[in-house]
């Protein structure tokens, strides 16, 4: 008799836990910087801005539509975005 | 005779690897911005601050208790936090 | 007769999906702050900078070699990095 259910249950649980852990351990933050002249710069597709930097020493910024860094100081010369995503 | 162990091993390995990869490929950074008057603002539960922005052009900040953005310039008028978590 | 393939397929699919989801739900951003005197500070091994803060109210910074925050204002007194990684 094949007591498949129990055997599969036990083996599957152990195998899944092991492989999932090993795979997740490889998951990493992949990040890159993008910058542009002016007060706006967008992250590449698939990346999210995690912070922004501005020219002229300016630290006042906001993020528009979850994708674009906007520096608020008047006459800003450049804007940079730190853009990250999850990679395996 | 059912050589269950070997069969399960092979099938489980392949199935797990496939599903884990597909599931992880869907893992994304979920981010939002929060802002408040004054020098402090906290991320919602489950989110971590990845960067902070401050009024008055200020770029000096620190993060308290892994959850709150604190802008350091005197008399700061507003503080914003970029808050992210991992979502599937 | 043991129709192992089909049984394993069904059970494996269900078990994997369940465990992968539960494990991924535990995946979190682990973050810490590091700071140092001067214009440069690096994240610990395994962590990526998601944003930088600078002394003197300065908000102009860039990230070097995907690991080091660099504050650009002249004569900067301190630099801080917000450093994150994926943890399970």
PDB file of C-alpha atoms in Angstrom:
ATOM      1  CA  UNK A   1       0.000   0.000   0.000  1.00  0.00           C
ATOM      2  CA  UNK A   2       1.187   3.463  -0.826  1.00  0.00           C
ATOM      3  CA  UNK A   3       0.512   5.846   1.947  1.00  0.00           C
ATOM      4  CA  UNK A   4       1.221   8.632  -0.406  1.00  0.00           C
ATOM      5  CA  UNK A   5      -0.435  11.461   1.386  1.00  0.00           C
ATOM      6  CA  UNK A   6       1.612  11.227   4.532  1.00  0.00           C
ATOM      7  CA  UNK A   7       4.872  10.600   2.785  1.00  0.00           C
ATOM      8  CA  UNK A   8       4.345  13.469   0.399  1.00  0.00           C
ATOM      9  CA  UNK A   9       3.303  15.730   3.209  1.00  0.00           C
ATOM     10  CA  UNK A  10       6.445  15.107   5.184  1.00  0.00           C
ATOM     11  CA  UNK A  11       8.841  15.240   2.286  1.00  0.00           C
ATOM     12  CA  UNK A  12       7.196  18.237   0.720  1.00  0.00           C
ATOM     13  CA  UNK A  13       7.256  20.255   3.896  1.00  0.00           C
ATOM     14  CA  UNK A  14      10.937  19.634   4.431  1.00  0.00           C
ATOM     15  CA  UNK A  15      11.920  20.228   0.838  1.00  0.00           C
ATOM     16  CA  UNK A  16       9.887  23.398   0.484  1.00  0.00           C
ATOM     17  CA  UNK A  17      11.168  24.926   3.667  1.00  0.00           C
ATOM     18  CA  UNK A  18      14.717  24.234   2.623  1.00  0.00           C
ATOM     19  CA  UNK A  19      14.428  25.557  -0.915  1.00  0.00           C
ATOM     20  CA  UNK A  20      12.366  28.583   0.013  1.00  0.00           C
ATOM     21  CA  UNK A  21      14.872  29.594   2.640  1.00  0.00           C
ATOM     22  CA  UNK A  22      17.803  29.142   0.291  1.00  0.00           C
ATOM     23  CA  UNK A  23      16.081  31.099  -2.464  1.00  0.00           C
ATOM     24  CA  UNK A  24      14.983  33.914  -0.197  1.00  0.00           C
ATOM     25  CA  UNK A  25      18.501  34.205   1.145  1.00  0.00           C
ATOM     26  CA  UNK A  26      19.511  35.197  -2.367  1.00  0.00           C
ATOM     27  CA  UNK A  27      16.893  37.938  -2.603  1.00  0.00           C
ATOM     28  CA  UNK A  28      18.615  41.290  -2.622  1.00  0.00           C
ATOM     29  CA  UNK A  29      17.932  44.955  -2.995  1.00  0.00           C
ATOM     30  CA  UNK A  30      19.116  46.069  -6.403  1.00  0.00           C
ATOM     31  CA  UNK A  31      19.648  49.802  -6.506  1.00  0.00           C
ATOM     32  CA  UNK A  32      20.879  52.432  -8.908  1.00  0.00           C
ATOM     33  CA  UNK A  33      21.123  56.204  -9.051  1.00  0.00           C
ATOM     34  CA  UNK A  34      19.671  58.349 -11.762  1.00  0.00           C
ATOM     35  CA  UNK A  35      20.044  62.086 -12.092  1.00  0.00           C
ATOM     36  CA  UNK A  36      18.952  64.790 -14.476  1.00  0.00           C
ATOM     37  CA  UNK A  37      19.091  68.526 -14.920  1.00  0.00           C
ATOM     38  CA  UNK A  38      16.183  70.424 -13.441  1.00  0.00           C
ATOM     39  CA  UNK A  39      13.833  69.549 -10.580  1.00  0.00           C
ATOM     40  CA  UNK A  40      12.491  66.171 -11.703  1.00  0.00           C
ATOM     41  CA  UNK A  41      13.928  62.730 -12.378  1.00  0.00           C
ATOM     42  CA  UNK A  42      12.181  59.370 -12.666  1.00  0.00           C
ATOM     43  CA  UNK A  43      13.298  55.874 -11.729  1.00  0.00           C
ATOM     44  CA  UNK A  44      13.589  53.192 -14.445  1.00  0.00           C
ATOM     45  CA  UNK A  45      10.608  50.880 -14.877  1.00  0.00           C
ATOM     46  CA  UNK A  46      10.377  48.373 -12.041  1.00  0.00           C
ATOM     47  CA  UNK A  47      12.393  50.503  -9.632  1.00  0.00           C
ATOM     48  CA  UNK A  48      10.991  52.610  -6.809  1.00  0.00           C
ATOM     49  CA  UNK A  49      12.587  55.776  -5.453  1.00  0.00           C
ATOM     50  CA  UNK A  50      13.742  55.295  -1.845  1.00  0.00           C
ATOM     51  CA  UNK A  51      15.216  58.780  -1.458  1.00  0.00           C
ATOM     52  CA  UNK A  52      16.109  61.879  -3.449  1.00  0.00           C
ATOM     53  CA  UNK A  53      19.020  64.315  -3.587  1.00  0.00           C
ATOM     54  CA  UNK A  54      19.019  67.842  -4.941  1.00  0.00           C
ATOM     55  CA  UNK A  55      21.506  70.380  -6.211  1.00  0.00           C
ATOM     56  CA  UNK A  56      22.239  73.595  -4.353  1.00  0.00           C
ATOM     57  CA  UNK A  57      22.385  71.711  -1.040  1.00  0.00           C
ATOM     58  CA  UNK A  58      18.596  71.442  -1.028  1.00  0.00           C
ATOM     59  CA  UNK A  59      17.011  68.738   1.154  1.00  0.00           C
ATOM     60  CA  UNK A  60      13.357  69.504   0.430  1.00  0.00           C
ATOM     61  CA  UNK A  61      11.819  66.985  -1.923  1.00  0.00           C
ATOM     62  CA  UNK A  62       8.781  64.851  -2.557  1.00  0.00           C
ATOM     63  CA  UNK A  63       7.995  61.832  -4.696  1.00  0.00           C
ATOM     64  CA  UNK A  64       5.349  62.022  -7.387  1.00  0.00           C
ATOM     65  CA  UNK A  65       3.262  59.097  -8.608  1.00  0.00           C
ATOM     66  CA  UNK A  66       5.528  56.701  -6.691  1.00  0.00           C
ATOM     67  CA  UNK A  67       8.205  57.057  -9.375  1.00  0.00           C
ATOM     68  CA  UNK A  68       9.580  60.588  -9.707  1.00  0.00           C
ATOM     69  CA  UNK A  69      11.809  62.644  -7.412  1.00  0.00           C
ATOM     70  CA  UNK A  70      10.921  66.332  -7.275  1.00  0.00           C
ATOM     71  CA  UNK A  71      13.244  68.856  -5.656  1.00  0.00           C
ATOM     72  CA  UNK A  72      11.366  71.827  -4.253  1.00  0.00           C
ATOM     73  CA  UNK A  73      13.949  74.591  -3.890  1.00  0.00           C
ATOM     74  CA  UNK A  74      13.588  77.417  -6.405  1.00  0.00           C
ATOM     75  CA  UNK A  75      15.830  77.278  -9.462  1.00  0.00           C
ATOM     76  CA  UNK A  76      17.138  73.802  -8.655  1.00  0.00           C
ATOM     77  CA  UNK A  77      19.927  72.752 -11.054  1.00  0.00           C
ATOM     78  CA  UNK A  78      19.898  68.970 -10.702  1.00  0.00           C
ATOM     79  CA  UNK A  79      17.837  66.211  -9.106  1.00  0.00           C
ATOM     80  CA  UNK A  80      18.894  62.644  -8.330  1.00  0.00           C
ATOM     81  CA  UNK A  81      16.877  59.599  -7.332  1.00  0.00           C
ATOM     82  CA  UNK A  82      18.025  56.505  -5.476  1.00  0.00           C
ATOM     83  CA  UNK A  83      16.020  53.737  -7.147  1.00  0.00           C
ATOM     84  CA  UNK A  84      15.672  50.190  -5.795  1.00  0.00           C
ATOM     85  CA  UNK A  85      13.843  46.956  -6.515  1.00  0.00           C
ATOM     86  CA  UNK A  86      13.896  43.395  -5.229  1.00  0.00           C
ATOM     87  CA  UNK A  87      16.045  41.033  -7.231  1.00  0.00           C
ATOM     88  CA  UNK A  88      16.750  37.321  -6.887  1.00  0.00           C
TER      89      UNK A  88
ATOM     90  CA  UNK B   1       6.495  -1.164  -5.683  1.00  0.00           C
ATOM     91  CA  UNK B   2       6.269   2.517  -5.195  1.00  0.00           C
ATOM     92  CA  UNK B   3       9.646   4.153  -5.033  1.00  0.00           C
ATOM     93  CA  UNK B   4       8.018   7.147  -3.530  1.00  0.00           C
ATOM     94  CA  UNK B   5      11.016   8.820  -2.082  1.00  0.00           C
ATOM     95  CA  UNK B   6      12.889   9.256  -5.307  1.00  0.00           C
ATOM     96  CA  UNK B   7       9.880  10.229  -7.320  1.00  0.00           C
ATOM     97  CA  UNK B   8       8.800  12.756  -4.755  1.00  0.00           C
ATOM     98  CA  UNK B   9      12.287  14.111  -4.474  1.00  0.00           C
ATOM     99  CA  UNK B  10      12.585  14.785  -8.168  1.00  0.00           C
ATOM    100  CA  UNK B  11       9.124  16.170  -8.652  1.00  0.00           C
ATOM    101  CA  UNK B  12       9.233  18.244  -5.514  1.00  0.00           C
ATOM    102  CA  UNK B  13      12.549  19.831  -6.335  1.00  0.00           C
ATOM    103  CA  UNK B  14      11.386  20.873  -9.777  1.00  0.00           C
ATOM    104  CA  UNK B  15       8.000  22.097  -8.647  1.00  0.00           C
ATOM    105  CA  UNK B  16       9.362  24.054  -5.705  1.00  0.00           C
ATOM    106  CA  UNK B  17      12.069  25.749  -7.683  1.00  0.00           C
ATOM    107  CA  UNK B  18       9.567  26.786 -10.314  1.00  0.00           C
ATOM    108  CA  UNK B  19       6.944  28.113  -7.927  1.00  0.00           C
ATOM    109  CA  UNK B  20       9.415  29.830  -5.619  1.00  0.00           C
ATOM    110  CA  UNK B  21      10.993  31.656  -8.533  1.00  0.00           C
ATOM    111  CA  UNK B  22       7.647  32.707  -9.921  1.00  0.00           C
ATOM    112  CA  UNK B  23       6.454  33.904  -6.534  1.00  0.00           C
ATOM    113  CA  UNK B  24       9.625  35.786  -5.728  1.00  0.00           C
ATOM    114  CA  UNK B  25       9.482  37.487  -9.110  1.00  0.00           C
ATOM    115  CA  UNK B  26       6.265  39.076  -7.903  1.00  0.00           C
ATOM    116  CA  UNK B  27       7.845  40.414  -4.707  1.00  0.00           C
ATOM    117  CA  UNK B  28       7.997  44.181  -4.896  1.00  0.00           C
ATOM    118  CA  UNK B  29       8.896  47.191  -2.864  1.00  0.00           C
ATOM    119  CA  UNK B  30       5.719  48.912  -1.768  1.00  0.00           C
ATOM    120  CA  UNK B  31       6.378  52.502  -0.804  1.00  0.00           C
ATOM    121  CA  UNK B  32       4.453  55.537   0.307  1.00  0.00           C
ATOM    122  CA  UNK B  33       5.203  59.037   1.523  1.00  0.00           C
ATOM    123  CA  UNK B  34       4.001  60.498   4.771  1.00  0.00           C
ATOM    124  CA  UNK B  35       4.538  64.035   5.957  1.00  0.00           C
ATOM    125  CA  UNK B  36       3.606  66.120   8.941  1.00  0.00           C
ATOM    126  CA  UNK B  37       4.140  69.562  10.394  1.00  0.00           C
ATOM    127  CA  UNK B  38       7.139  69.902  12.650  1.00  0.00           C
ATOM    128  CA  UNK B  39      10.372  67.927  12.834  1.00  0.00           C
ATOM    129  CA  UNK B  40       9.052  64.371  13.237  1.00  0.00           C
ATOM    130  CA  UNK B  41       6.979  61.954  11.203  1.00  0.00           C
ATOM    131  CA  UNK B  42       6.574  58.187  11.545  1.00  0.00           C
ATOM    132  CA  UNK B  43       6.010  55.490   8.956  1.00  0.00           C
ATOM    133  CA  UNK B  44       2.831  53.389   9.092  1.00  0.00           C
ATOM    134  CA  UNK B  45       3.081  50.030  10.851  1.00  0.00           C
ATOM    135  CA  UNK B  46       5.010  47.501   8.774  1.00  0.00           C
ATOM    136  CA  UNK B  47       6.822  50.152   6.747  1.00  0.00           C
ATOM    137  CA  UNK B  48      10.417  51.267   7.247  1.00  0.00           C
ATOM    138  CA  UNK B  49      11.758  54.722   6.442  1.00  0.00           C
ATOM    139  CA  UNK B  50      14.311  54.567   3.604  1.00  0.00           C
ATOM    140  CA  UNK B  51      14.948  58.311   3.469  1.00  0.00           C
ATOM    141  CA  UNK B  52      13.654  61.614   4.838  1.00  0.00           C
ATOM    142  CA  UNK B  53      12.966  65.072   3.435  1.00  0.00           C
ATOM    143  CA  UNK B  54      12.702  68.327   5.361  1.00  0.00           C
ATOM    144  CA  UNK B  55      11.221  71.773   4.893  1.00  0.00           C
ATOM    145  CA  UNK B  56      13.388  74.864   4.542  1.00  0.00           C
ATOM    146  CA  UNK B  57      15.728  73.026   2.151  1.00  0.00           C
ATOM    147  CA  UNK B  58      17.226  71.125   5.083  1.00  0.00           C
ATOM    148  CA  UNK B  59      19.087  67.877   4.331  1.00  0.00           C
ATOM    149  CA  UNK B  60      20.166  66.996   7.873  1.00  0.00           C
ATOM    150  CA  UNK B  61      18.073  64.222   9.348  1.00  0.00           C
ATOM    151  CA  UNK B  62      18.217  61.014  11.318  1.00  0.00           C
ATOM    152  CA  UNK B  63      15.897  58.084  11.904  1.00  0.00           C
ATOM    153  CA  UNK B  64      14.681  57.269  15.393  1.00  0.00           C
ATOM    154  CA  UNK B  65      13.722  53.804  16.595  1.00  0.00           C
ATOM    155  CA  UNK B  66      13.840  52.537  12.997  1.00  0.00           C
ATOM    156  CA  UNK B  67      10.478  54.183  12.306  1.00  0.00           C
ATOM    157  CA  UNK B  68      10.552  57.975  12.608  1.00  0.00           C
ATOM    158  CA  UNK B  69      12.166  60.652  10.465  1.00  0.00           C
ATOM    159  CA  UNK B  70      13.622  63.553  12.418  1.00  0.00           C
ATOM    160  CA  UNK B  71      14.726  66.742  10.677  1.00  0.00           C
ATOM    161  CA  UNK B  72      17.500  68.495  12.556  1.00  0.00           C
ATOM    162  CA  UNK B  73      17.481  72.088  11.299  1.00  0.00           C
ATOM    163  CA  UNK B  74      16.157  74.626  13.815  1.00  0.00           C
ATOM    164  CA  UNK B  75      12.527  75.669  13.456  1.00  0.00           C
ATOM    165  CA  UNK B  76      11.790  73.077  10.776  1.00  0.00           C
ATOM    166  CA  UNK B  77       8.280  73.493   9.361  1.00  0.00           C
ATOM    167  CA  UNK B  78       7.606  70.066   7.858  1.00  0.00           C
ATOM    168  CA  UNK B  79       9.127  66.599   7.734  1.00  0.00           C
ATOM    169  CA  UNK B  80       8.437  63.808   5.256  1.00  0.00           C
ATOM    170  CA  UNK B  81       9.356  60.123   5.292  1.00  0.00           C
ATOM    171  CA  UNK B  82       9.697  57.752   2.372  1.00  0.00           C
ATOM    172  CA  UNK B  83       8.338  54.483   3.794  1.00  0.00           C
ATOM    173  CA  UNK B  84       8.745  51.067   2.164  1.00  0.00           C
ATOM    174  CA  UNK B  85       8.023  47.408   2.824  1.00  0.00           C
ATOM    175  CA  UNK B  86       8.196  44.175   0.889  1.00  0.00           C
ATOM    176  CA  UNK B  87       4.942  43.082  -0.697  1.00  0.00           C
ATOM    177  CA  UNK B  88       4.002  40.054  -2.745  1.00  0.00           C
TER     178      UNK B  88
ATOM    179  CA  UNK C   1      -1.382   1.140  -8.624  1.00  0.00           C
ATOM    180  CA  UNK C   2       0.143   4.315  -7.383  1.00  0.00           C
ATOM    181  CA  UNK C   3      -0.689   7.251  -9.587  1.00  0.00           C
ATOM    182  CA  UNK C   4       2.114   9.111  -7.983  1.00  0.00           C
ATOM    183  CA  UNK C   5       2.616  11.813 -10.516  1.00  0.00           C
ATOM    184  CA  UNK C   6      -0.827  13.291 -10.304  1.00  0.00           C
ATOM    185  CA  UNK C   7      -1.087  12.995  -6.569  1.00  0.00           C
ATOM    186  CA  UNK C   8       2.300  14.563  -6.062  1.00  0.00           C
ATOM    187  CA  UNK C   9       1.511  17.285  -8.520  1.00  0.00           C
ATOM    188  CA  UNK C  10      -1.625  18.316  -6.728  1.00  0.00           C
ATOM    189  CA  UNK C  11      -0.271  18.039  -3.235  1.00  0.00           C
ATOM    190  CA  UNK C  12       2.995  19.694  -4.091  1.00  0.00           C
ATOM    191  CA  UNK C  13       1.379  22.628  -5.786  1.00  0.00           C
ATOM    192  CA  UNK C  14      -0.863  23.319  -2.852  1.00  0.00           C
ATOM    193  CA  UNK C  15       1.821  22.838  -0.242  1.00  0.00           C
ATOM    194  CA  UNK C  16       4.371  24.947  -2.045  1.00  0.00           C
ATOM    195  CA  UNK C  17       2.030  27.817  -2.667  1.00  0.00           C
ATOM    196  CA  UNK C  18       1.013  27.836   0.963  1.00  0.00           C
ATOM    197  CA  UNK C  19       4.511  27.672   2.398  1.00  0.00           C
ATOM    198  CA  UNK C  20       6.034  30.098  -0.069  1.00  0.00           C
ATOM    199  CA  UNK C  21       3.365  32.650   0.679  1.00  0.00           C
ATOM    200  CA  UNK C  22       3.773  32.231   4.414  1.00  0.00           C
ATOM    201  CA  UNK C  23       7.543  32.518   4.183  1.00  0.00           C
ATOM    202  CA  UNK C  24       7.490  35.519   1.884  1.00  0.00           C
ATOM    203  CA  UNK C  25       5.069  37.242   4.216  1.00  0.00           C
ATOM    204  CA  UNK C  26       7.861  37.180   6.778  1.00  0.00           C
ATOM    205  CA  UNK C  27      10.369  38.835   4.439  1.00  0.00           C
ATOM    206  CA  UNK C  28      11.133  42.287   5.731  1.00  0.00           C
ATOM    207  CA  UNK C  29      13.310  45.254   5.092  1.00  0.00           C
ATOM    208  CA  UNK C  30      16.034  45.341   7.710  1.00  0.00           C
ATOM    209  CA  UNK C  31      17.536  48.787   7.997  1.00  0.00           C
ATOM    210  CA  UNK C  32      20.079  50.609  10.075  1.00  0.00           C
ATOM    211  CA  UNK C  33      21.740  54.004  10.130  1.00  0.00           C
ATOM    212  CA  UNK C  34      25.449  54.579  10.035  1.00  0.00           C
ATOM    213  CA  UNK C  35      27.198  57.920  10.303  1.00  0.00           C
ATOM    214  CA  UNK C  36      30.735  59.197  10.339  1.00  0.00           C
ATOM    215  CA  UNK C  37      32.673  62.420  10.434  1.00  0.00           C
ATOM    216  CA  UNK C  38      33.505  63.896   7.065  1.00  0.00           C
ATOM    217  CA  UNK C  39      31.816  63.540   3.693  1.00  0.00           C
ATOM    218  CA  UNK C  40      31.782  59.754   3.269  1.00  0.00           C
ATOM    219  CA  UNK C  41      30.229  56.798   5.053  1.00  0.00           C
ATOM    220  CA  UNK C  42      29.719  53.219   3.881  1.00  0.00           C
ATOM    221  CA  UNK C  43      26.983  50.713   4.619  1.00  0.00           C
ATOM    222  CA  UNK C  44      27.861  47.424   6.342  1.00  0.00           C
ATOM    223  CA  UNK C  45      28.420  44.401   4.104  1.00  0.00           C
ATOM    224  CA  UNK C  46      25.165  43.119   2.678  1.00  0.00           C
ATOM    225  CA  UNK C  47      23.341  46.410   3.136  1.00  0.00           C
ATOM    226  CA  UNK C  48      22.581  48.945   0.416  1.00  0.00           C
ATOM    227  CA  UNK C  49      22.219  52.683   0.962  1.00  0.00           C
ATOM    228  CA  UNK C  50      18.647  53.836   0.246  1.00  0.00           C
ATOM    229  CA  UNK C  51      19.252  57.483   1.141  1.00  0.00           C
ATOM    230  CA  UNK C  52      21.837  59.793   2.679  1.00  0.00           C
ATOM    231  CA  UNK C  53      21.804  62.685   5.143  1.00  0.00           C
ATOM    232  CA  UNK C  54      24.443  65.372   5.588  1.00  0.00           C
ATOM    233  CA  UNK C  55      25.534  67.836   8.218  1.00  0.00           C
ATOM    234  CA  UNK C  56      25.138  71.584   7.760  1.00  0.00           C
ATOM    235  CA  UNK C  57      21.606  71.101   6.401  1.00  0.00           C
ATOM    236  CA  UNK C  58      23.060  69.878   3.104  1.00  0.00           C
ATOM    237  CA  UNK C  59      20.773  67.824   0.827  1.00  0.00           C
ATOM    238  CA  UNK C  60      23.197  67.299  -2.062  1.00  0.00           C
ATOM    239  CA  UNK C  61      24.611  63.791  -2.092  1.00  0.00           C
ATOM    240  CA  UNK C  62      25.438  60.874  -4.314  1.00  0.00           C
ATOM    241  CA  UNK C  63      26.155  57.187  -3.788  1.00  0.00           C
ATOM    242  CA  UNK C  64      29.481  55.715  -4.803  1.00  0.00           C
ATOM    243  CA  UNK C  65      30.032  52.109  -5.850  1.00  0.00           C
ATOM    244  CA  UNK C  66      26.515  51.236  -4.657  1.00  0.00           C
ATOM    245  CA  UNK C  67      27.723  51.285  -1.043  1.00  0.00           C
ATOM    246  CA  UNK C  68      28.954  54.698   0.111  1.00  0.00           C
ATOM    247  CA  UNK C  69      27.112  57.941   0.811  1.00  0.00           C
ATOM    248  CA  UNK C  70      28.970  61.068  -0.271  1.00  0.00           C
ATOM    249  CA  UNK C  71      27.825  64.513   0.831  1.00  0.00           C
ATOM    250  CA  UNK C  72      28.775  67.191  -1.665  1.00  0.00           C
ATOM    251  CA  UNK C  73      28.622  70.475   0.240  1.00  0.00           C
ATOM    252  CA  UNK C  74      32.022  72.025   0.970  1.00  0.00           C
ATOM    253  CA  UNK C  75      33.489  71.378   4.416  1.00  0.00           C
ATOM    254  CA  UNK C  76      30.778  68.895   5.380  1.00  0.00           C
ATOM    255  CA  UNK C  77      31.079  67.814   9.033  1.00  0.00           C
ATOM    256  CA  UNK C  78      29.151  64.536   9.083  1.00  0.00           C
ATOM    257  CA  UNK C  79      27.528  62.102   6.674  1.00  0.00           C
ATOM    258  CA  UNK C  80      24.916  59.452   7.424  1.00  0.00           C
ATOM    259  CA  UNK C  81      23.614  56.551   5.377  1.00  0.00           C
ATOM    260  CA  UNK C  82      20.294  54.757   5.673  1.00  0.00           C
ATOM    261  CA  UNK C  83      21.254  51.143   4.904  1.00  0.00           C
ATOM    262  CA  UNK C  84      18.771  48.357   4.152  1.00  0.00           C
ATOM    263  CA  UNK C  85      18.689  44.720   3.110  1.00  0.00           C
ATOM    264  CA  UNK C  86      16.084  41.995   2.746  1.00  0.00           C
ATOM    265  CA  UNK C  87      15.765  39.707   5.729  1.00  0.00           C
ATOM    266  CA  UNK C  88      13.571  36.714   6.453  1.00  0.00           C
TER     267      UNK C  88
END
